[in-house]
Tab-separated table of C-alpha atoms and ligand atoms in Angstrom:
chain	number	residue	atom	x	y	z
A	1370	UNK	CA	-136.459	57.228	46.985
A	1371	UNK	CA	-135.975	54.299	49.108
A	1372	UNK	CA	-137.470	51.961	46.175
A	1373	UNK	CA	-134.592	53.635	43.695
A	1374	UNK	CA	-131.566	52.908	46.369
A	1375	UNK	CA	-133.717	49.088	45.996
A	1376	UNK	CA	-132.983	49.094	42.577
A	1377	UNK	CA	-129.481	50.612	42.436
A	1378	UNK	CA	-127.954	48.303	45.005
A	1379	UNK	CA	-129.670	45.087	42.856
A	1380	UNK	CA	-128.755	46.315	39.460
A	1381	UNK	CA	-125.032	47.216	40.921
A	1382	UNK	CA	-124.617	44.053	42.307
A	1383	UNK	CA	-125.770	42.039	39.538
A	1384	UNK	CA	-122.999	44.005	37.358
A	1385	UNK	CA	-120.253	43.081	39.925
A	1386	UNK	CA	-121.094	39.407	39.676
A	1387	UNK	CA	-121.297	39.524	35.957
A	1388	UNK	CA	-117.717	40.785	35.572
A	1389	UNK	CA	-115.195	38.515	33.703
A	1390	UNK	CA	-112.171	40.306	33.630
A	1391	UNK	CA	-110.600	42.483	35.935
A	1392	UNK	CA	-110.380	45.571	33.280
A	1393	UNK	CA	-114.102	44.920	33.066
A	1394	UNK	CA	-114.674	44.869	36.586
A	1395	UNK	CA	-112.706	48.537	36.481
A	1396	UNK	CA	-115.196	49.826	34.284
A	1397	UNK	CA	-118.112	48.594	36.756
A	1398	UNK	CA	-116.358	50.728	39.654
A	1399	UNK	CA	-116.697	53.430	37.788
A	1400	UNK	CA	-120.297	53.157	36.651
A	1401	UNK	CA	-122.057	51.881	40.231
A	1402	UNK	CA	-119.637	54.311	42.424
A	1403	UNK	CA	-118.314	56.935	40.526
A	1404	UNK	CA	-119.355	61.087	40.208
A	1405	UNK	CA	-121.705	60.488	37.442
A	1406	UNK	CA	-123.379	56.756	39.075
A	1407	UNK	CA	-126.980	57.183	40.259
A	1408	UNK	CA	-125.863	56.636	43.656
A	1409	UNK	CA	-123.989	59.672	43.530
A	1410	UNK	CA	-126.863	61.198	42.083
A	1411	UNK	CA	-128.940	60.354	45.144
A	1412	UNK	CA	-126.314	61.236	47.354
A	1413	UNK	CA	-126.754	64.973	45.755
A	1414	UNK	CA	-129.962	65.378	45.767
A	1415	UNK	CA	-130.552	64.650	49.284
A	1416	UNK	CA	-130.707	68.059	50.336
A	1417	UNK	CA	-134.147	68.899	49.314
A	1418	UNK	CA	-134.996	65.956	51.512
A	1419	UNK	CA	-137.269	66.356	54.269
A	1420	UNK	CA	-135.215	66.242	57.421
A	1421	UNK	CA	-136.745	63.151	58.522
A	1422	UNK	CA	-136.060	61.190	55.558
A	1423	UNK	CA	-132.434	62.528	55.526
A	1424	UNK	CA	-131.392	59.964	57.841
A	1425	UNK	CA	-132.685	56.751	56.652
A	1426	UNK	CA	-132.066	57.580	53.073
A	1427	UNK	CA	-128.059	58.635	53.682
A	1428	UNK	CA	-127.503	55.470	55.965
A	1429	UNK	CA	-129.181	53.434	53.287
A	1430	UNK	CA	-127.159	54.741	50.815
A	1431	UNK	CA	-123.959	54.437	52.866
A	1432	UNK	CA	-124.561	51.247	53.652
A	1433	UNK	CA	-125.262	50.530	49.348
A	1434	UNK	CA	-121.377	52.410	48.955
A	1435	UNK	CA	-119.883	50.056	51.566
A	1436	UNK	CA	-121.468	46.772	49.955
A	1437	UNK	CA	-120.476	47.771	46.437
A	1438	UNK	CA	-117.081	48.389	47.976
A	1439	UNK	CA	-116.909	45.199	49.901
A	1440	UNK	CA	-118.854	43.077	46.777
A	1441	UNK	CA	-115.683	44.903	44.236
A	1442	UNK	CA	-112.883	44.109	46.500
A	1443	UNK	CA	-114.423	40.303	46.714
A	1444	UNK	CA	-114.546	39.725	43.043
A	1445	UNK	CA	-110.938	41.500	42.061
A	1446	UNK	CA	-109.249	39.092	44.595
A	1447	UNK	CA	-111.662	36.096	42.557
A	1448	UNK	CA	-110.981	37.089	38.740
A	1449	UNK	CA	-106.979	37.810	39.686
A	1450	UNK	CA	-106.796	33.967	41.655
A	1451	UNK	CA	-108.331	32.652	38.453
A	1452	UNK	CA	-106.255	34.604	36.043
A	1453	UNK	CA	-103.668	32.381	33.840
A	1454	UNK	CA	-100.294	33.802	34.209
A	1455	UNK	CA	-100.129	33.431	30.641
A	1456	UNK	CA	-100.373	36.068	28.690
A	1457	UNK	CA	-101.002	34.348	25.460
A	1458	UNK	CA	-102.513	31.122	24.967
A	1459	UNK	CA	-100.398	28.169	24.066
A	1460	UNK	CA	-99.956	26.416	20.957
A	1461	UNK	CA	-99.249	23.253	21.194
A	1462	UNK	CA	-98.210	22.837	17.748
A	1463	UNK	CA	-94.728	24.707	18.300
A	1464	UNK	CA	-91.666	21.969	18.693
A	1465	UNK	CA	-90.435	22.045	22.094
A	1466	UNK	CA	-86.672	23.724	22.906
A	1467	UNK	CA	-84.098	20.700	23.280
A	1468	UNK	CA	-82.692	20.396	26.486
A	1469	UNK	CA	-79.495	20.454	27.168
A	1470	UNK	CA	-78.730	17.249	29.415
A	1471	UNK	CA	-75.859	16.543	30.963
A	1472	UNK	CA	-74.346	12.548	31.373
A	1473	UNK	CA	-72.455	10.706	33.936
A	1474	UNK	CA	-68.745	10.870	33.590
A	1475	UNK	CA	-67.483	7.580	32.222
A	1476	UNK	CA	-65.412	6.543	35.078
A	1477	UNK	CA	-68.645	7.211	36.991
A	1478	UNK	CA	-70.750	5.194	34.507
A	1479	UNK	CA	-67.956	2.465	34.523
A	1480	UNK	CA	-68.111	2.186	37.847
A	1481	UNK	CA	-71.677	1.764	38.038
A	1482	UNK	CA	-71.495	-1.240	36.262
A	1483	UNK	CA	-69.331	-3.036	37.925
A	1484	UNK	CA	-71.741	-2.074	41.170
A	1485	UNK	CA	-74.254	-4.086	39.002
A	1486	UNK	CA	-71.940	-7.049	38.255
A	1487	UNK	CA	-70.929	-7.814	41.597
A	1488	UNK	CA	-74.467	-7.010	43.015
A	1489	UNK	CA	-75.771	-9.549	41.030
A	1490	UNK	CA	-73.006	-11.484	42.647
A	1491	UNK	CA	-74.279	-11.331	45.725
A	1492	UNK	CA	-71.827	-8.660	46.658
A	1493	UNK	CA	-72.114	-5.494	48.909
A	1494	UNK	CA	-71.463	-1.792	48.183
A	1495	UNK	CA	-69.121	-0.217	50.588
A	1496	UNK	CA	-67.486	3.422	50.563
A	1497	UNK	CA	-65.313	5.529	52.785
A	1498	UNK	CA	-63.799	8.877	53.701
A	1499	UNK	CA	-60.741	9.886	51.676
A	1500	UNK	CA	-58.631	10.636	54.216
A	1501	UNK	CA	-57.134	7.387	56.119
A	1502	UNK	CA	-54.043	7.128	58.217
A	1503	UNK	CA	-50.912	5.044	58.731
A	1504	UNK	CA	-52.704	2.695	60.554
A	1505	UNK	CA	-55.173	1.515	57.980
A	1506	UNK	CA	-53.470	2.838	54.966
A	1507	UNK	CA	-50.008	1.167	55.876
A	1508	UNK	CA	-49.739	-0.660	59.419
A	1509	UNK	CA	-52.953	-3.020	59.379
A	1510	UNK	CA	-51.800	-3.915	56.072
A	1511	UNK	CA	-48.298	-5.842	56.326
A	1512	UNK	CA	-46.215	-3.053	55.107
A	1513	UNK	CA	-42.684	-3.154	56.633
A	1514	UNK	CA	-42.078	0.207	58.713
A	1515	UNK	CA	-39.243	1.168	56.102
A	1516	UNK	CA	-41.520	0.497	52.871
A	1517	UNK	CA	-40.941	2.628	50.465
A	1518	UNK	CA	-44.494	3.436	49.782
A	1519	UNK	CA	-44.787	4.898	52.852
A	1520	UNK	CA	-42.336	7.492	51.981
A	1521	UNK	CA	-44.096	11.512	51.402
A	1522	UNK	CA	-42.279	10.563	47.589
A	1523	UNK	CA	-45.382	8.008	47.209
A	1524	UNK	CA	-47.952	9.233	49.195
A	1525	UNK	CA	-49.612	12.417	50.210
A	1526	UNK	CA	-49.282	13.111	54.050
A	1527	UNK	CA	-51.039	16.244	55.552
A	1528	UNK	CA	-49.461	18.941	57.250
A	1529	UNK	CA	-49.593	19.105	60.789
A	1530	UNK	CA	-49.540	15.119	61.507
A	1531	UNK	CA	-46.047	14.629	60.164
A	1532	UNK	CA	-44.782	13.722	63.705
A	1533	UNK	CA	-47.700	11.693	64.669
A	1534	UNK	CA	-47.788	7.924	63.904
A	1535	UNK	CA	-50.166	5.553	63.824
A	1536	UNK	CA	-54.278	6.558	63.429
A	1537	UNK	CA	-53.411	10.302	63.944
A	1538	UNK	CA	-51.012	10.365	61.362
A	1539	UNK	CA	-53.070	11.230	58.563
A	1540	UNK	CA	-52.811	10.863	54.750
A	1541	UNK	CA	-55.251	11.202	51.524
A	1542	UNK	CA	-55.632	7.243	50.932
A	1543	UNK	CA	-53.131	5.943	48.415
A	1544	UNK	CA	-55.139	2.971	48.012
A	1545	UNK	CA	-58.970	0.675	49.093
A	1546	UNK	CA	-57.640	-1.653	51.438
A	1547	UNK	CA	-57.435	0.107	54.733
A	1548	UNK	CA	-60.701	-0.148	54.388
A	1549	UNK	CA	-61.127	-2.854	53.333
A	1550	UNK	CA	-59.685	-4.239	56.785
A	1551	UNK	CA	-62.271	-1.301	58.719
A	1552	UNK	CA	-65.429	-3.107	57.181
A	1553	UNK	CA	-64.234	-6.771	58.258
A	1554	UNK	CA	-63.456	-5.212	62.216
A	1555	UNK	CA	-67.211	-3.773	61.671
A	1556	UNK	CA	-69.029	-6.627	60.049
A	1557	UNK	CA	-66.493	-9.275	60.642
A	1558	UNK	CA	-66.332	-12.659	58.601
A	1559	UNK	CA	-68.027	-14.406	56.494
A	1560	UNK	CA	-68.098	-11.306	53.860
A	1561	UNK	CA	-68.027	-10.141	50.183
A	1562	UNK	CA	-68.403	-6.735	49.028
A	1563	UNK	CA	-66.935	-3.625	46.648
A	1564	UNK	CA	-65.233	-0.878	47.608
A	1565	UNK	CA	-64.899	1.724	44.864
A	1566	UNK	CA	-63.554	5.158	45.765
A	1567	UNK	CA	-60.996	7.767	44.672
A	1568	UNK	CA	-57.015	7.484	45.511
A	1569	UNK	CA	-54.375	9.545	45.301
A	1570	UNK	CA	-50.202	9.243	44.966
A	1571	UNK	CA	-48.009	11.203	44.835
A	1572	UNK	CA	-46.481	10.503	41.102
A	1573	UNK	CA	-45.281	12.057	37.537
A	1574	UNK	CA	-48.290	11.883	35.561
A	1575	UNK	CA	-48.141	10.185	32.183
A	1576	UNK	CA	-49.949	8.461	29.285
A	1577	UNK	CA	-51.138	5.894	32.213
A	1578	UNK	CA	-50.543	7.261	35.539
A	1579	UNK	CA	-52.268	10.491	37.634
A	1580	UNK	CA	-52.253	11.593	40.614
A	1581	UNK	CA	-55.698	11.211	41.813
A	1582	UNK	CA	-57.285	8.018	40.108
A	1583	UNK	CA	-60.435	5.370	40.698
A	1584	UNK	CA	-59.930	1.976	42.179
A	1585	UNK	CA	-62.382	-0.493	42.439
A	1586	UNK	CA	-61.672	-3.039	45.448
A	1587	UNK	CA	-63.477	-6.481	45.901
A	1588	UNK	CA	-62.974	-9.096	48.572
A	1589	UNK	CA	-64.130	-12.190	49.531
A	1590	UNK	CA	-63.648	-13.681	52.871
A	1591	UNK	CA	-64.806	-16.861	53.702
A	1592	UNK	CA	-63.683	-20.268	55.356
A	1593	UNK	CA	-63.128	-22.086	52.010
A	1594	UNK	CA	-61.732	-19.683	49.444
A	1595	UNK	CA	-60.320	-21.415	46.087
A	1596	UNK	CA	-57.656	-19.083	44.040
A	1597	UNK	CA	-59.662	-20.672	41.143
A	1598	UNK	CA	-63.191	-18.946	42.560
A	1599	UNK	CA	-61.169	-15.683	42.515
A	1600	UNK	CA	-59.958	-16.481	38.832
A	1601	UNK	CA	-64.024	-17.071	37.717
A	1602	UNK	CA	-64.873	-14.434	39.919
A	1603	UNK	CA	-62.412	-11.587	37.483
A	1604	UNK	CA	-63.123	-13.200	34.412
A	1605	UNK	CA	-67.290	-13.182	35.457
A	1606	UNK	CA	-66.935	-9.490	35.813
A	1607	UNK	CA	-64.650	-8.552	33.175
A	1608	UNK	CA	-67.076	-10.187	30.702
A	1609	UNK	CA	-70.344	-8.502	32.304
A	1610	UNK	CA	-68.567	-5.223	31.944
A	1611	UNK	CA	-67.234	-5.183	28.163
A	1612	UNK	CA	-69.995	-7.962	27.001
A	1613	UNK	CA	-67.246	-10.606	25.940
A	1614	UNK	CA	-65.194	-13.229	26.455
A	1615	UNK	CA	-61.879	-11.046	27.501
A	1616	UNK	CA	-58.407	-12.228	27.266
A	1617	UNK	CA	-56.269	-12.214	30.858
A	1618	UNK	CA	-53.225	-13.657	32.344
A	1619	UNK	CA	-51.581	-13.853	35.844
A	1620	UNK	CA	-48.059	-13.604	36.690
A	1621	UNK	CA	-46.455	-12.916	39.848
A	1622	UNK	CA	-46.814	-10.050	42.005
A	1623	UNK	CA	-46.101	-8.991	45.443
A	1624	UNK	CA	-47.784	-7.023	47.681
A	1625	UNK	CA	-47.372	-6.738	51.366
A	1626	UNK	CA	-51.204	-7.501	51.759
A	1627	UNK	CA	-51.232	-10.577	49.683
A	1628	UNK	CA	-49.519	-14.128	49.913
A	1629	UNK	CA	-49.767	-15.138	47.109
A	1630	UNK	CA	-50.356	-11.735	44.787
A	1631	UNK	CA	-50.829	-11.336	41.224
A	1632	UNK	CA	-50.221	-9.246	38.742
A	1633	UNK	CA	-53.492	-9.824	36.445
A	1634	UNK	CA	-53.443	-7.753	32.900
A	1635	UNK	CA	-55.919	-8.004	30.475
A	1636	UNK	CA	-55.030	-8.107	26.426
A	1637	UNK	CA	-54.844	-4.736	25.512
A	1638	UNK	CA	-58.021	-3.770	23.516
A	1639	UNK	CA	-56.778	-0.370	22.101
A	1640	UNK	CA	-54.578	-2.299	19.660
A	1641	UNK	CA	-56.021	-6.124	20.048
A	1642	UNK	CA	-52.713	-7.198	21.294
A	1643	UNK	CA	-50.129	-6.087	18.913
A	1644	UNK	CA	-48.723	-3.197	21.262
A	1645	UNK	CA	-49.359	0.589	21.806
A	1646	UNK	CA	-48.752	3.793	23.568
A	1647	UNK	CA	-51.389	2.271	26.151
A	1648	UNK	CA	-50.024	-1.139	27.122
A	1649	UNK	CA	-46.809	0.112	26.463
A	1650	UNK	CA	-46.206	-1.748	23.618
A	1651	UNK	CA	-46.756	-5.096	24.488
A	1652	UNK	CA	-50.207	-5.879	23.865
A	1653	UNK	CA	-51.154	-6.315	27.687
A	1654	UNK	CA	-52.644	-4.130	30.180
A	1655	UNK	CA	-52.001	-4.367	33.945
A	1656	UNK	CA	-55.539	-3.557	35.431
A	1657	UNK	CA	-55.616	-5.612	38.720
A	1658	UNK	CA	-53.823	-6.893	41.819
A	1659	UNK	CA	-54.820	-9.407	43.344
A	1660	UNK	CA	-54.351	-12.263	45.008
A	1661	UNK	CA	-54.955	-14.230	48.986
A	1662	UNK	CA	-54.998	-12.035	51.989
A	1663	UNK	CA	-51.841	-11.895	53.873
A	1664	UNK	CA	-52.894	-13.652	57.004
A	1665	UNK	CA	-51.582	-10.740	58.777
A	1666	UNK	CA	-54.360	-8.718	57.511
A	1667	UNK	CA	-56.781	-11.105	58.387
A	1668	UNK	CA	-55.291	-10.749	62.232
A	1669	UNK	CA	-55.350	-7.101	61.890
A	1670	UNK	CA	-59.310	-7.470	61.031
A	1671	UNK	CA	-59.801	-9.261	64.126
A	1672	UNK	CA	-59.984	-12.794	62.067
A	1673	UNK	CA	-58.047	-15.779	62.419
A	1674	UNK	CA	-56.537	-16.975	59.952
A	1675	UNK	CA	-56.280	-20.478	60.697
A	1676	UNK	CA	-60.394	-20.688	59.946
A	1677	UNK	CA	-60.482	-18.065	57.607
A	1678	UNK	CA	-59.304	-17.175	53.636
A	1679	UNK	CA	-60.226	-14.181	51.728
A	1680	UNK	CA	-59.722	-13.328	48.320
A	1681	UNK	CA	-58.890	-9.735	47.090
A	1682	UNK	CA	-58.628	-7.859	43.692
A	1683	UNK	CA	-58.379	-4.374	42.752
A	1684	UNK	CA	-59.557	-2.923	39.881
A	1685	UNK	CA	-58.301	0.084	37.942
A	1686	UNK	CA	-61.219	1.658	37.215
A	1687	UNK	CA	-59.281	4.308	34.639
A	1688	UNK	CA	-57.745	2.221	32.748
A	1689	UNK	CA	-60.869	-0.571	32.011
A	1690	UNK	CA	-62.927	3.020	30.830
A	1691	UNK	CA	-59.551	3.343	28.540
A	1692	UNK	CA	-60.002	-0.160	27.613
A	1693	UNK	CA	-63.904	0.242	27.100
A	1694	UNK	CA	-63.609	3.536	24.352
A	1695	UNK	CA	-60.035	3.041	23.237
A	1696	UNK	CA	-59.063	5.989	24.824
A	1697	UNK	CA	-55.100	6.321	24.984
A	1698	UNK	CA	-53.924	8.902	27.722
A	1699	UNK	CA	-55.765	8.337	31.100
A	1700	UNK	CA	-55.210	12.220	32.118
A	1701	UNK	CA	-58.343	13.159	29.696
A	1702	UNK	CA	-60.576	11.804	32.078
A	1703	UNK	CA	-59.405	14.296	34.321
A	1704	UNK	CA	-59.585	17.091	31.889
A	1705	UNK	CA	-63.072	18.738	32.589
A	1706	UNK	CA	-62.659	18.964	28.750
A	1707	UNK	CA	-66.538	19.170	27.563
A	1708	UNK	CA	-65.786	18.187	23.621
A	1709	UNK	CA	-63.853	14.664	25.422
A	1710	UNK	CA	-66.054	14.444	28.190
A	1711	UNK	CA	-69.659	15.098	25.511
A	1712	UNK	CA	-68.735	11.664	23.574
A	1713	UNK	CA	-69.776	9.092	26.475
A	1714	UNK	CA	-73.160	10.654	26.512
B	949	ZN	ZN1	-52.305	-1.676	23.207
């Protein structure tokens, strides 16, 4: 009897290792442990045991159950670990599904190359919160305490600072150069870097203006600043950006933070220069101020002016991307339109 258990627990064993699936391994549970499995057979014919052998032979075949139990539970937890959660296998042959991808927006993507330009430049990469205040949107920068930009018609004040002044009085910025000033008071002078960011006024929107829009600020400050560096400096970029030579002029302009300013325009490239909705029907597009720091910046930045110059431009991002696909009404950028937005992919 003992010699049979022997042969049982070997031949049961063997089976349990030899399973390769876990249906199969089912199967085995049923044939080494089941009613009708010899063990169970042993099991019943114990009683016409002699009493002494009862004992030896029924913890011998306990002990057999609880290994075949132990051994089964072992090799489910192995073939289920090893299974492939594939049901099928693959075939490789089958073209793939296209995936959808998404692109950068082309203000985005416009401003990214500029970043590249004026890295190569040897410029920095600055950015800032949108909120400012009348300190660095308006006070550090020149502007007369009656200016008219100042006024809730221009820019966007928010509640609950109206009778505040100074840094507590708080605003969504209408434009780059308050912080432009809060980088030179951190890093001081010499310095060149960008400043791209979002701005917001408080205006009619048309074919060219929106509320909300993308400027691009650069500045230079340094002890021997030439208004013809700034002039190479525009043209360098503007050529990086659409890949050729592009067409600009200056003319006057006056801005509280500049003395001189400028007023630079590019030729309009929607119509080549003969005049449309875009440049309003003169062939030119404004696109930048610029011009030399107001030396009262340059005091507000901690600098004196007396040792130190600074040239400043500001690009509008929107309207080079206009410029760039000959697109003519600015507020499509800012339509979340999918079939507009899809063709800059
Ligand atoms: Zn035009």
């Amino acid at each position: 009897m003992k010699e049979k258990l022997e042969g049982i627990k070997k031949s049961g064993l063997a089976k349990i290792m030899g399973a390769k699936n876990v249906t199969e391994l089912e199967e085995i549970r049923k044939e080494i442990t089941g009613k009708k499995s010899d063990l169970a057979e042993v099991l019943k014919s114990m009683g016409s045991l002699p009493n002494e052998d009862k004992k030896t032979i029924g913890m011998l075949a306990t002990e057999i159950k609880n290994k075949f139990a132990e051994e089964l539970e072992a090799k489910e937890e192995e073939l289920i670990s090893s299974m492939s959660v594939l049901d099928e296998p693959i075939d490789l042959t089958i073209p793939g599904k296209k995936v959808n991808e998404g692109a950068l927006h082309p203000i985005i993507q416009m401003r990214n190359d500029l970043n590249e330009a004026f890295l190569s430049l040897g410029f920095e990469v600055y950015s800032e919160d949108d909120i400012s205040s009348e300190k660095y949107a308006f006070d550090n920068l020149n502007f007369a305490k009656d200016h008219p930009a100042r006024e809730s018609m221009d820019t966007y004040w928010l509640e609950g600072t109206e009778d505040k002044s100074g840094t507590e009085r708080l605003c969504l910025r209408p434009h780059l150069t308050g912080g432009s000033v809060r980088y030179l008071m951190k890093h001081g002078a010499p310095a060149r870097f960008v400043y791209p960011g979002s701005v917001y006024r408080n205006e009619t929107t048309d074919a060219r203006h929106e509320r909300a829009f993308y400027q691009y600020e650069a500045l230079i400050v340094d002890k021997d600043i030439s208004f013809s560096s700034g002039i190479v400096m525009i043209q360098t970029i503007l050529e990086k950006v659409f890949g050729k030579k592009i067409n600009t002029r200056m003319r006057e302009g006056f801005f509280p933070f500049t003395e001189p300013g400028y007023e630079i325009d590019m030729e309009c490239l929607v119509c080549g220069g003969k005049g449309c909705k875009v440049c309003n029907h003169n062939g030119w597009l404004e696109i930048m101020p610029g011009g030399v720091i107001h030396p009262n910046v340059l005091k507000s930045a901690g600098l004196d002016p007396e040792e130190w110059t600074g040239f400043y431009i500001n690009i509008g991002l929107d309207r080079l991307v206009m410029m760039r696909y000959g697109v003519d009404d600015v507020r499509l950028f800012h339509s979340a339109d999918l079939r507009f937005l899809k063709q800059f992919k």
